[in-house]
Structure formats: C-alpha cells, structure tokens
Short mmCIF file of C-alpha atoms in Angstrom, two decimals:
data_model
loop_
_atom_site.label_atom_id
_atom_site.label_comp_id
_atom_site.label_asym_id
_atom_site.label_seq_id
_atom_site.Cartn_x
_atom_site.Cartn_y
_atom_site.Cartn_z
CA MET A 64 0.74 58.40 66.99
CA LYS A 65 2.94 57.95 70.32
CA THR A 66 0.52 55.39 72.83
CA GLU A 67 -0.60 57.04 76.06
CA LEU A 68 0.95 55.27 78.69
CA ARG A 69 -0.89 56.31 82.24
CA GLY A 70 0.48 57.65 85.83
CA ASN A 71 2.33 61.13 86.46
CA PRO A 72 5.28 59.34 87.20
CA THR A 73 8.08 60.42 89.14
CA PRO A 74 11.09 61.08 86.23
CA ILE A 75 14.29 59.03 86.20
CA SER A 76 17.77 59.68 85.21
CA LEU A 77 19.97 56.76 84.64
CA GLN A 78 22.09 59.44 85.65
CA ASN A 79 20.77 59.90 88.98
CA PRO A 80 20.04 56.86 90.31
CA SER A 81 18.93 58.42 93.62
CA LEU A 82 15.91 59.63 91.69
CA PHE A 83 14.41 55.90 92.12
CA ASN A 84 13.33 56.60 94.94
CA THR A 85 10.02 55.06 95.40
CA PRO A 86 8.84 51.55 96.50
CA PRO A 87 6.80 49.73 94.71
CA GLN A 88 3.08 51.29 95.50
CA ASN A 89 1.24 48.76 93.45
CA SER A 90 0.27 45.57 97.01
CA VAL A 91 1.10 42.72 94.77
CA LEU A 92 3.78 43.33 92.82
CA SER A 93 4.97 44.71 96.44
CA GLY A 94 4.84 41.35 97.49
CA ALA A 95 5.26 38.97 95.03
CA LEU A 96 8.54 40.75 94.88
CA LYS A 97 9.55 41.89 97.96
CA GLY A 98 12.55 39.19 98.57
CA CYS A 99 14.19 40.26 95.03
CA LEU A 100 15.50 43.67 96.49
CA GLY A 101 19.24 42.52 96.50
CA SER A 102 19.03 38.96 95.50
CA LEU A 103 21.65 37.88 92.89
CA ASP A 104 18.72 34.75 91.46
CA GLY A 105 18.38 35.31 88.15
CA ALA A 106 15.12 33.92 87.99
CA CYS A 107 13.60 37.09 90.46
CA ILE A 108 15.18 38.94 88.38
CA GLU A 109 13.78 37.58 84.83
CA LYS A 110 11.24 37.89 86.95
CA LEU A 111 10.70 41.61 87.90
CA LEU A 112 11.40 41.89 83.90
CA LEU A 113 8.89 40.41 82.80
CA HIS A 114 6.75 42.78 84.39
CA CYS A 115 7.52 45.68 83.51
CA ALA A 116 7.44 43.93 79.74
CA SER A 117 3.72 43.10 80.71
CA ALA A 118 3.49 46.55 82.28
CA LEU A 119 4.53 48.64 78.99
CA GLU A 120 2.51 46.29 76.82
CA SER A 121 -0.64 47.50 78.54
CA ASN A 122 1.07 50.42 78.09
CA ASP A 123 0.79 51.00 82.33
CA VAL A 124 3.82 53.50 82.72
CA THR A 125 3.20 53.73 86.74
CA LEU A 126 3.47 49.84 86.96
CA ALA A 127 6.29 49.81 84.96
CA GLN A 128 8.15 52.41 87.00
CA GLN A 129 7.67 50.65 90.41
CA VAL A 130 8.94 47.74 88.70
CA MET A 131 12.07 49.46 87.44
CA TRP A 132 12.70 50.66 91.56
CA VAL A 133 13.25 47.59 92.64
CA LEU A 134 15.32 46.31 89.81
CA ASN A 135 17.66 49.46 90.30
CA ASN A 136 18.33 47.83 93.67
CA VAL A 137 19.32 45.00 92.09
CA ALA A 138 21.43 46.13 89.06
CA SER A 139 24.95 47.27 89.09
CA PRO A 140 27.69 47.33 86.03
CA VAL A 141 30.61 46.11 88.69
CA GLY A 142 28.64 43.60 90.14
CA ASP A 143 27.86 39.42 89.03
CA PRO A 144 26.63 38.61 85.87
CA ASN A 145 23.30 38.85 86.98
CA GLN A 146 23.71 41.94 88.26
CA ARG A 147 25.40 43.79 84.96
CA ILE A 148 23.35 41.73 82.12
CA THR A 149 20.23 44.11 84.45
CA SER A 150 21.93 47.31 84.86
CA TRP A 151 21.55 47.52 80.85
CA PHE A 152 17.95 45.64 80.85
CA LEU A 153 17.58 48.45 83.01
CA ARG A 154 18.13 51.05 80.64
CA ALA A 155 16.97 49.27 77.84
CA LEU A 156 14.24 49.49 78.95
CA ILE A 157 13.93 53.02 80.57
CA SER A 158 15.61 54.42 76.98
CA ARG A 159 12.05 52.19 75.79
CA VAL A 160 10.04 54.59 77.84
CA SER A 161 11.73 57.18 76.47
CA ARG A 162 10.80 57.41 73.75
CA VAL A 163 6.98 55.81 73.95
CA CYS A 164 6.47 58.88 76.09
CA PRO A 165 9.03 61.52 76.74
CA THR A 166 7.29 62.95 79.81
CA ALA A 167 7.35 59.80 81.91
CA MET A 168 11.09 59.22 80.99
CA ASN A 169 13.73 60.87 81.62
CA LEU A 170 17.73 59.94 80.00
CA ASN A 171 20.02 62.88 80.07
CA GLY A 172 20.31 64.18 76.28
CA ASN A 173 23.49 63.12 75.30
CA SER A 174 23.04 58.86 76.53
CA ILE A 175 23.55 58.09 72.77
CA PRO A 176 26.39 55.48 74.08
CA GLN A 177 29.24 56.26 71.86
CA ARG A 178 30.97 52.99 69.40
CA ARG A 179 34.98 52.85 70.36
CA LEU A 180 36.69 53.03 66.99
CA MET A 181 39.44 49.99 67.79
CA SER A 182 42.94 49.10 65.91
CA VAL A 183 43.62 46.19 64.04
CA THR A 184 45.56 44.85 67.68
CA GLN A 185 42.43 45.25 69.53
CA ILE A 186 39.59 43.52 67.60
CA ALA A 187 42.21 40.49 67.40
CA GLY A 188 42.30 40.53 70.80
CA TYR A 189 38.44 41.66 71.27
CA VAL A 190 38.56 38.22 68.82
CA ASP A 191 40.35 36.33 71.24
CA LEU A 192 38.94 37.13 74.27
CA ILE A 193 36.56 34.09 73.95
CA PRO A 194 35.47 32.55 71.34
CA TRP A 195 32.67 33.16 70.31
CA HIS A 196 33.99 34.14 66.81
CA ARG A 197 37.03 32.11 66.98
CA PHE A 198 34.95 29.13 66.96
CA GLY A 199 32.67 30.05 63.78
CA PHE A 200 36.31 30.94 62.05
CA CYS A 201 37.80 27.13 63.00
CA ALA A 202 35.05 25.57 61.67
CA SER A 203 34.26 27.45 58.64
CA ASN A 204 37.95 27.59 57.07
CA SER A 205 38.15 23.72 58.15
CA ALA A 206 34.93 23.17 55.71
CA ILE A 207 36.08 25.81 53.17
CA LEU A 208 39.73 24.56 53.11
CA LYS A 209 37.65 20.69 52.34
CA ALA A 210 35.59 21.74 49.44
CA THR A 211 37.99 23.78 48.00
CA GLN A 212 40.95 21.43 48.05
CA GLY A 213 42.00 20.49 44.01
CA TYR A 214 41.71 24.30 43.39
CA ASN A 215 43.72 26.57 41.86
CA LYS A 216 41.83 29.41 42.58
CA ILE A 217 39.88 30.34 45.23
CA HIS A 218 37.58 33.61 45.51
CA ILE A 219 36.02 34.80 48.73
CA VAL A 220 33.01 36.50 49.29
CA ASP A 221 33.05 37.78 52.52
CA LEU A 222 29.61 39.37 54.79
CA SER A 223 30.80 39.56 58.19
CA ILE A 224 31.29 41.66 61.59
CA THR A 225 35.18 40.89 61.95
CA HIS A 226 37.72 43.09 59.69
CA CYS A 227 38.79 40.13 58.10
CA MET A 228 39.62 38.31 61.88
CA GLN A 229 39.03 35.74 60.16
CA TRP A 230 41.62 34.50 57.58
CA PRO A 231 45.51 35.46 58.53
CA THR A 232 44.15 31.70 60.13
CA LEU A 233 43.35 30.33 56.41
CA ILE A 234 46.33 31.73 54.18
CA ASP A 235 48.14 29.81 57.17
CA ALA A 236 46.44 26.34 56.53
CA LEU A 237 46.93 27.31 52.01
CA ALA A 238 50.44 27.78 52.23
CA LYS A 239 50.64 25.03 53.72
CA ARG A 240 48.88 22.44 51.32
CA PRO A 241 51.31 19.05 49.95
CA GLU A 242 50.36 20.57 45.99
CA GLY A 243 51.45 24.12 46.71
CA PRO A 244 49.22 27.51 47.53
CA PRO A 245 46.16 28.72 45.70
CA SER A 246 46.10 32.00 44.66
CA VAL A 247 42.78 33.98 46.25
CA ARG A 248 41.15 36.70 46.01
CA LEU A 249 39.10 38.37 49.12
CA SER A 250 35.40 40.31 48.27
CA VAL A 251 34.12 42.36 51.08
CA PRO A 252 31.49 44.79 51.03
CA SER A 253 31.45 48.54 52.08
CA TRP A 254 28.52 48.46 53.73
CA ARG A 255 28.73 46.24 56.72
CA PRO A 256 25.57 46.30 59.78
CA PRO A 257 26.00 49.66 62.17
CA VAL A 258 27.52 46.99 65.54
CA PRO A 259 31.12 45.86 66.82
CA PRO A 260 33.59 45.81 66.87
CA LEU A 261 34.36 49.00 64.83
CA LEU A 262 37.18 49.45 63.25
CA ASN A 263 39.76 53.24 62.93
CA VAL A 264 41.54 51.66 59.73
CA SER A 265 40.03 51.48 56.07
CA SER A 266 38.98 48.00 54.59
CA GLU A 267 41.44 49.32 51.85
CA GLU A 268 43.87 49.40 54.85
CA VAL A 269 42.83 45.96 55.97
CA GLY A 270 43.23 44.37 52.81
CA LEU A 271 46.64 46.03 52.08
CA ARG A 272 48.13 44.21 55.61
CA LEU A 273 46.20 40.65 54.96
CA GLY A 274 48.29 40.88 50.85
CA ASN A 275 51.70 41.17 53.43
CA PHE A 276 50.43 38.65 55.27
CA ALA A 277 50.01 36.30 52.70
CA LYS A 278 52.97 37.76 50.99
CA PHE A 279 55.30 36.54 53.69
CA LYS A 280 53.66 33.54 53.30
CA ASP A 281 53.62 33.13 49.42
CA VAL A 282 50.36 33.10 48.66
CA PRO A 283 48.83 34.84 45.98
CA PHE A 284 46.53 37.68 47.14
CA GLU A 285 43.92 39.89 45.53
CA PHE A 286 41.57 41.93 48.07
CA ASN A 287 38.50 43.83 46.43
CA VAL A 288 35.71 45.61 48.05
CA ILE A 289 32.23 45.89 47.66
CA GLY A 290 30.54 49.28 46.58
CA ASP A 291 31.36 52.65 47.26
CA SER A 292 33.10 53.37 50.43
CA LEU A 293 31.11 54.74 53.52
CA PRO A 294 33.19 56.26 56.84
CA PRO A 295 32.32 54.31 59.99
CA SER A 296 30.46 56.07 62.34
CA PRO A 297 31.45 56.32 66.53
CA CYS A 298 27.65 55.77 67.35
CA ILE A 299 24.20 53.75 67.32
CA THR A 300 23.07 54.81 64.09
CA ARG A 301 19.23 55.55 64.55
CA GLU A 302 17.86 54.77 60.74
CA PRO A 303 18.07 51.36 59.39
CA SER A 304 20.86 50.85 56.91
CA CYS A 305 18.28 49.20 54.49
CA LEU A 306 19.43 51.09 51.70
CA GLN A 307 23.13 50.59 51.97
CA TYR A 308 21.47 47.15 52.25
CA ASP A 309 19.22 47.18 49.03
CA SER A 310 22.58 48.09 46.82
CA LEU A 311 24.34 45.27 48.31
CA LEU A 312 22.02 42.99 46.98
CA ASN A 313 22.36 44.61 43.73
CA GLN A 314 25.89 44.00 43.32
CA LEU A 315 26.33 40.22 44.54
CA ASN A 316 25.78 39.12 40.51
CA PRO A 317 28.87 37.69 38.25
CA SER A 318 29.01 41.23 36.43
CA THR A 319 30.34 43.28 39.71
CA LEU A 320 32.42 40.12 41.23
CA ASN A 321 34.10 39.79 38.44
CA LEU A 322 33.76 35.40 38.49
CA ARG A 323 35.92 33.60 37.15
CA GLU A 324 35.15 29.96 35.71
CA ASP A 325 38.53 28.74 36.82
CA GLU A 326 37.84 29.31 40.54
CA ALA A 327 35.87 27.77 43.35
CA LEU A 328 34.10 30.63 44.91
CA VAL A 329 33.06 31.08 49.00
CA ILE A 330 30.61 32.74 50.05
CA ASN A 331 31.61 32.57 53.88
CA CYS A 332 29.07 34.60 56.22
CA GLN A 333 29.82 35.00 60.06
CA ASN A 334 27.72 36.79 62.28
CA TRP A 335 26.19 38.66 59.85
CA LEU A 336 22.66 37.13 58.14
CA ARG A 337 20.89 38.36 61.13
CA TYR A 338 20.82 41.62 60.52
CA LEU A 339 19.16 41.57 56.74
CA PRO A 340 15.06 42.32 57.26
CA ASP A 341 13.22 39.76 57.42
CA GLU A 342 9.06 40.09 56.11
CA GLN A 343 8.29 37.26 58.87
CA ASN A 344 8.72 39.67 62.13
CA GLY A 345 7.66 42.49 61.44
CA SER A 346 11.04 44.30 60.38
CA ASN A 347 10.61 44.89 56.13
CA SER A 348 7.89 47.94 56.70
CA LEU A 349 9.98 49.02 54.29
CA ASP A 350 9.61 46.78 51.16
CA ILE A 351 13.15 45.65 50.80
CA PRO A 352 14.44 42.35 49.96
CA CYS A 353 14.86 40.15 52.23
CA ARG A 354 16.46 36.79 53.61
CA ASN A 355 15.05 34.55 51.23
CA VAL A 356 15.89 36.92 48.54
CA PHE A 357 19.25 36.83 49.81
CA LEU A 358 19.46 33.85 49.57
CA ASP A 359 17.82 33.20 46.06
CA THR A 360 20.52 35.76 45.42
CA ILE A 361 23.50 33.73 46.51
CA LYS A 362 22.47 30.42 45.10
CA ASP A 363 22.37 31.39 41.39
CA LEU A 364 26.00 32.33 42.33
CA ASN A 365 26.27 28.48 42.10
CA PRO A 366 29.27 28.94 45.04
CA CYS A 367 30.88 25.10 45.83
CA ILE A 368 30.43 26.21 49.46
CA ILE A 369 28.46 29.23 51.61
CA THR A 370 29.40 28.93 55.68
CA ILE A 371 27.10 30.11 58.24
CA VAL A 372 28.08 31.15 61.57
CA ASP A 373 25.17 33.11 63.99
CA GLU A 374 24.08 33.25 68.09
CA ASP A 375 21.91 30.51 68.53
CA SER A 376 18.69 32.54 70.17
CA ASP A 377 15.06 33.64 68.25
CA LEU A 378 15.55 37.71 69.00
CA GLY A 379 12.71 37.97 66.11
CA ALA A 380 9.70 37.87 67.96
CA LEU A 381 7.22 40.87 68.10
CA ASN A 382 6.01 40.25 71.70
CA LEU A 383 8.26 42.14 73.91
CA THR A 384 8.30 39.64 76.90
CA SER A 385 9.01 37.14 74.71
CA ARG A 386 11.86 38.94 73.61
CA ILE A 387 12.83 39.78 77.13
CA THR A 388 13.17 35.89 78.53
CA THR A 389 15.16 35.00 75.21
CA CYS A 390 17.37 37.57 75.14
CA PHE A 391 18.36 37.05 79.47
CA ASN A 392 18.68 33.25 79.50
CA TYR A 393 20.49 33.67 76.09
CA LEU A 394 22.94 36.72 76.79
CA TRP A 395 23.69 35.71 80.70
CA ILE A 396 26.53 33.83 78.26
CA PRO A 397 29.06 35.92 77.82
CA PHE A 398 28.70 38.30 81.24
CA ASP A 399 28.95 34.60 83.08
CA ALA A 400 31.96 33.80 80.60
CA LEU A 401 34.25 36.85 81.24
CA GLU A 402 33.88 37.02 85.11
CA THR A 403 35.22 33.48 84.82
CA PHE A 404 38.90 34.99 84.12
CA LEU A 405 38.21 39.21 84.37
CA SER A 406 38.08 41.47 87.45
CA LYS A 407 34.51 42.92 87.83
CA ASP A 408 36.73 46.58 87.21
CA ASN A 409 38.83 44.90 84.14
CA PRO A 410 37.95 47.80 81.28
CA GLN A 411 38.39 44.59 78.58
CA ARG A 412 35.69 43.03 80.26
CA THR A 413 33.64 46.45 80.27
CA GLU A 414 34.56 47.80 77.08
CA TYR A 415 33.08 43.92 75.34
CA GLU A 416 30.39 43.84 78.02
CA ALA A 417 28.69 47.39 76.86
CA ASP A 418 29.01 45.80 73.69
CA ILE A 419 26.66 43.63 74.28
CA GLY A 420 24.42 46.39 76.41
CA HIS A 421 24.10 48.40 73.45
CA LYS A 422 22.59 44.69 71.53
CA ILE A 423 20.55 44.34 74.48
CA GLU A 424 19.46 48.06 74.06
CA ASN A 425 18.12 47.37 70.34
CA ILE A 426 16.36 44.53 70.84
CA ILE A 427 14.31 45.63 73.62
CA GLY A 428 14.33 49.36 72.96
CA PHE A 429 13.54 49.34 69.76
CA GLU A 430 11.17 48.06 66.43
CA GLY A 431 10.44 48.34 63.04
CA ASN A 432 13.34 48.75 61.12
CA GLN A 433 15.54 50.34 63.89
CA ARG A 434 15.27 46.89 65.63
CA ILE A 435 18.15 45.57 64.22
CA GLU A 436 19.13 42.46 66.23
CA ARG A 437 16.77 39.82 64.90
CA SER A 438 18.83 36.30 64.57
CA GLU A 439 17.08 32.92 64.17
CA SER A 440 18.05 29.56 65.95
CA GLY A 441 20.11 27.02 63.87
CA VAL A 442 17.50 25.08 63.67
CA LYS A 443 15.20 27.51 62.23
CA PHE A 444 17.86 29.11 59.87
CA SER A 445 18.98 25.54 58.54
CA GLN A 446 15.58 25.03 57.45
CA ARG A 447 15.02 27.90 55.78
CA MET A 448 18.34 27.38 54.07
CA ARG A 449 16.72 23.78 52.87
CA ASN A 450 13.10 25.93 52.06
CA ASN A 451 15.27 28.39 49.74
CA GLY A 452 17.01 25.31 47.98
CA PHE A 453 20.71 24.72 50.21
CA PHE A 454 21.55 21.49 51.55
CA SER A 455 23.72 20.85 53.87
CA VAL A 456 27.64 19.61 54.25
CA PRO A 457 28.71 17.94 56.90
CA PHE A 458 31.78 19.37 58.83
CA SER A 459 34.40 16.04 59.00
CA GLU A 460 36.17 14.99 61.78
CA GLU A 461 39.02 16.50 61.63
CA THR A 462 37.28 20.08 61.53
CA ILE A 463 35.27 18.31 65.05
CA GLY A 464 39.46 17.94 66.47
CA GLU A 465 40.21 21.40 65.61
CA VAL A 466 37.31 22.78 67.30
CA LYS A 467 37.31 21.01 70.11
CA PHE A 468 41.53 21.81 70.18
CA LEU A 469 40.60 25.25 69.99
CA LEU A 470 38.64 25.32 72.83
CA ASP A 471 40.80 23.77 75.21
CA GLU A 472 43.17 26.80 74.45
CA HIS A 473 39.58 28.74 77.22
CA SER A 474 38.42 28.14 80.36
CA SER A 475 36.30 24.56 81.14
CA GLY A 476 32.67 26.44 80.58
CA TRP A 477 32.99 26.01 76.38
CA GLY A 478 32.25 23.47 74.72
CA MET A 479 31.18 22.09 71.24
CA LYS A 480 28.05 19.07 69.80
CA LYS A 481 26.80 18.32 67.07
CA GLU A 482 23.17 18.31 66.09
CA ASP A 483 22.49 16.88 61.98
CA ASP A 484 24.81 18.95 60.24
CA MET A 485 25.26 21.99 63.10
CA LEU A 486 28.16 22.61 65.28
CA VAL A 487 27.39 24.43 68.29
CA LEU A 488 29.41 26.59 70.88
CA THR A 489 27.72 25.65 74.22
CA TRP A 490 28.63 27.66 77.56
CA LYS A 491 28.30 25.36 80.16
CA GLY A 492 25.90 23.17 78.38
CA HIS A 493 23.33 25.64 77.05
CA ASN A 494 24.21 26.43 72.89
CA SER A 495 25.42 30.10 71.70
CA VAL A 496 27.23 29.55 68.56
CA TYR A 497 26.23 27.43 65.80
CA ALA A 498 27.96 26.75 62.44
CA THR A 499 26.71 25.57 59.55
CA ALA A 500 28.12 24.98 55.57
CA TRP A 501 25.63 24.20 52.83
CA ALA A 502 26.28 24.30 48.56
CA PRO A 503 22.82 25.02 46.31
CA CYS A 504 21.31 21.94 45.21
CA GLY A 505 22.36 20.59 41.75
CA PHE A 506 25.81 22.51 42.79
CA GLU A 507 28.09 22.30 39.75
CA GLU A 508 31.67 22.03 40.04
#
C-alpha cells in the first residue's frame, strides 16, 4: 500500500526548473534556511537535505517540496562540486517522492537515466581518471604476487565490476618472475551488478584480448566464464538481480570451477561485495543467500588468498536521514577530486559524475531489494570476515611502496594510510576506498 502524503503541492519537473517557483511558506524553515539561497557551503546543503529527509519520513510532502525549492536555488549541474552533487541529490529526492506518491511529483516519463556502453579503451580511461579503482588493483595485485610465490599454476576467480582491467598489470608482473611465469587461469562470472562501467563487448571478447596480451608476455593463459552469459542492459534495472546472484553462488563450487590441487586459488573481490544482499539491513526480503553465506561458500573453496576492495562507507542504514548524511559526506569526494583537474563542462567529468548520480538515486530513492548500494565500512567488513572464519593477511612494505608510487601520478589531494591491516585511500584526509587481504583460518597449502 502506498504511503499517503499530506498537502497539495504544485507538480515539480526536473525538465522544467521554473516550476520551482513557490518559496517556503513554513516560517521556521524559511527563517532557518534563508541564508542558504545561493550558498556553496556544504554544511548548509547537508542541513537542507536532512530537512527534506525528515519531511519525507514524516510523510509531509508540502514541507519536502518547500525544501526542494531552496535546494533548486543552490543546485547546478555545471557549478562547483557542492552545487553539482546537490543537483543529483535533488533529482534523487524528487524521484523518491514520485514513486511514493505519483500525484505529488512529476518526473518526465522518459526520465529513466540511460547508461552508456563503453569500449575497452574508454573503460581504461574511466579507471585511470582518479585512483578509485587503480588503488585497489595495485594493492591486490601486489598481495596476490606475494601469496602465489612458488606456485607454477594460479587460478583467479575474479568478482569485480571493472571488466578485467586489473589483470594486464598482474600478467606483466608474473611474466617477470625470476623463476619464469606461471600459467594463469582466470574465471569470471557472467552475472555482474547492473552498475557502471558497462562494456560494449562480451566477456569472451575481453578474455580473448587478455589471452593475446598474455601470449605476448609468454604467460600461459586460460579464460573461463562462469554461468550463462546475459546481455548487458544500457539502463538502470528496476528489478533486483537476486536470481542471477543465487545462480552464481550455486556455481562457486570445486566441480563447476574445475579446481585443481596443483593450483593456487585466488578469490578477488573488487567493489563487488556491497551488491550482495544482506539480511541485516532489509535487503533480503526475498529470502535469498546473504553475504555471510557467500563468505562461507568461498571459505569452503580453501583459497590461498582473498583480496577485498570496496568503498569505505556505511550506506546500508534503513533510516533515510542517516543515509543522506553519509552519502553526501562520502560522495562529495569524487566530485571534489574531479574539480582539481577537469573543467566544469568537460564531457568526461560530466559522464563520470552521472554514474555517481545514479548511485545517489539508488541510495536515496529506493528501498528493499531495489536498493543495491549497501556498502559497509572497512572496519565493519573486516569484523564480518573475522566472524566468518578468516584471518587478515597484512600488506608488505613493498606493497605500500607500490601504492604510494601509484598515487604520486595523481593530484596531491590523494593519500594512503594504514588502519590495522587495511590500506585506505584518502582524499584530503577523508577515507574513500579500503583494501584488505584474507585467508581462511586453517588454510592448507
């Protein structure tokens, strides 16, 4: 049953911003937020967003619309980082209200954002833009190299969202091993979360290109796709991907993966685990296997190392105001980082920000199984790993040096710190991405 919202507001359309023409009538709100009009201050914008979230949670669409009027006077898709991120939060809030009470807000019927399909070259540029992904590649590859020393055969099960962009660097490093390169077998799932970046060629084509690169480097190479291939979708999916995930989980077994005793098994999870359902935060209403079941499954495979890289933020809260606070203060990072070296109208910047904007819409606009963005902080996920029978594998000083060298290629705002056994990518001191490595307790080589 749909929630009933109070009030009789004027319909609002993102395609026609002039319809935001009624200033707040609530005297308390009007007085408290009067100074925010045109303000670029992040604290003031956060205050506005929380007022709107509170109004939505109390089913007061009139008050929510009045706050949106103020937000619309601050937001700009071509402004500074605060203005640009605000424009996406505004869109997400309107999208949420339009689903809860379609008569209250009006989005254009064609407003479902289209996701662009990129070429391999474009995805390589996407990954190189800021070190959001390359940080994890570098840390994980170095840990994998160390864990697989002495093995002549390596089998990597790659669970990631970046279409194998990580592996040319590792293949190149393996080719330089003093004792000679090992054979490499790479298995990737046919199912992936419906999130950017999306590729315009099949996984099989990616495998062929990797095979050609490995051949050039004299590294024996084999590529396998786990499960039935599904065509990529150019738009946001409105249905949960639970069935595909459940099918993949069933295929992560020694028989389907064709595990071999003389191989070093590596499980690599790059920005992937946050898309698995979790019974702890309302995302498992379909009674499907949760994150802990997944961890039990890979533990039974007895890998020599599990590398996990993900966004260092807690975005799984049921409470909307909590999600908005965390989301705004976290996703401000890439908006601010892009400002340092790309012009306001740069197409690459606009497209990258649009991908972040779709993430914001999912975090704020959806609930239940349709909300797939549910990251856990590195501290919380590390505790989850320990509770599920894994022990941490610390990163070596050599790995730390390699990551620092990588960050030197980017703007000075990027840094790295070590928290327990995690490496954490930072922007101006704020945590953004964590990298960890693990092995099952009682791992037998």
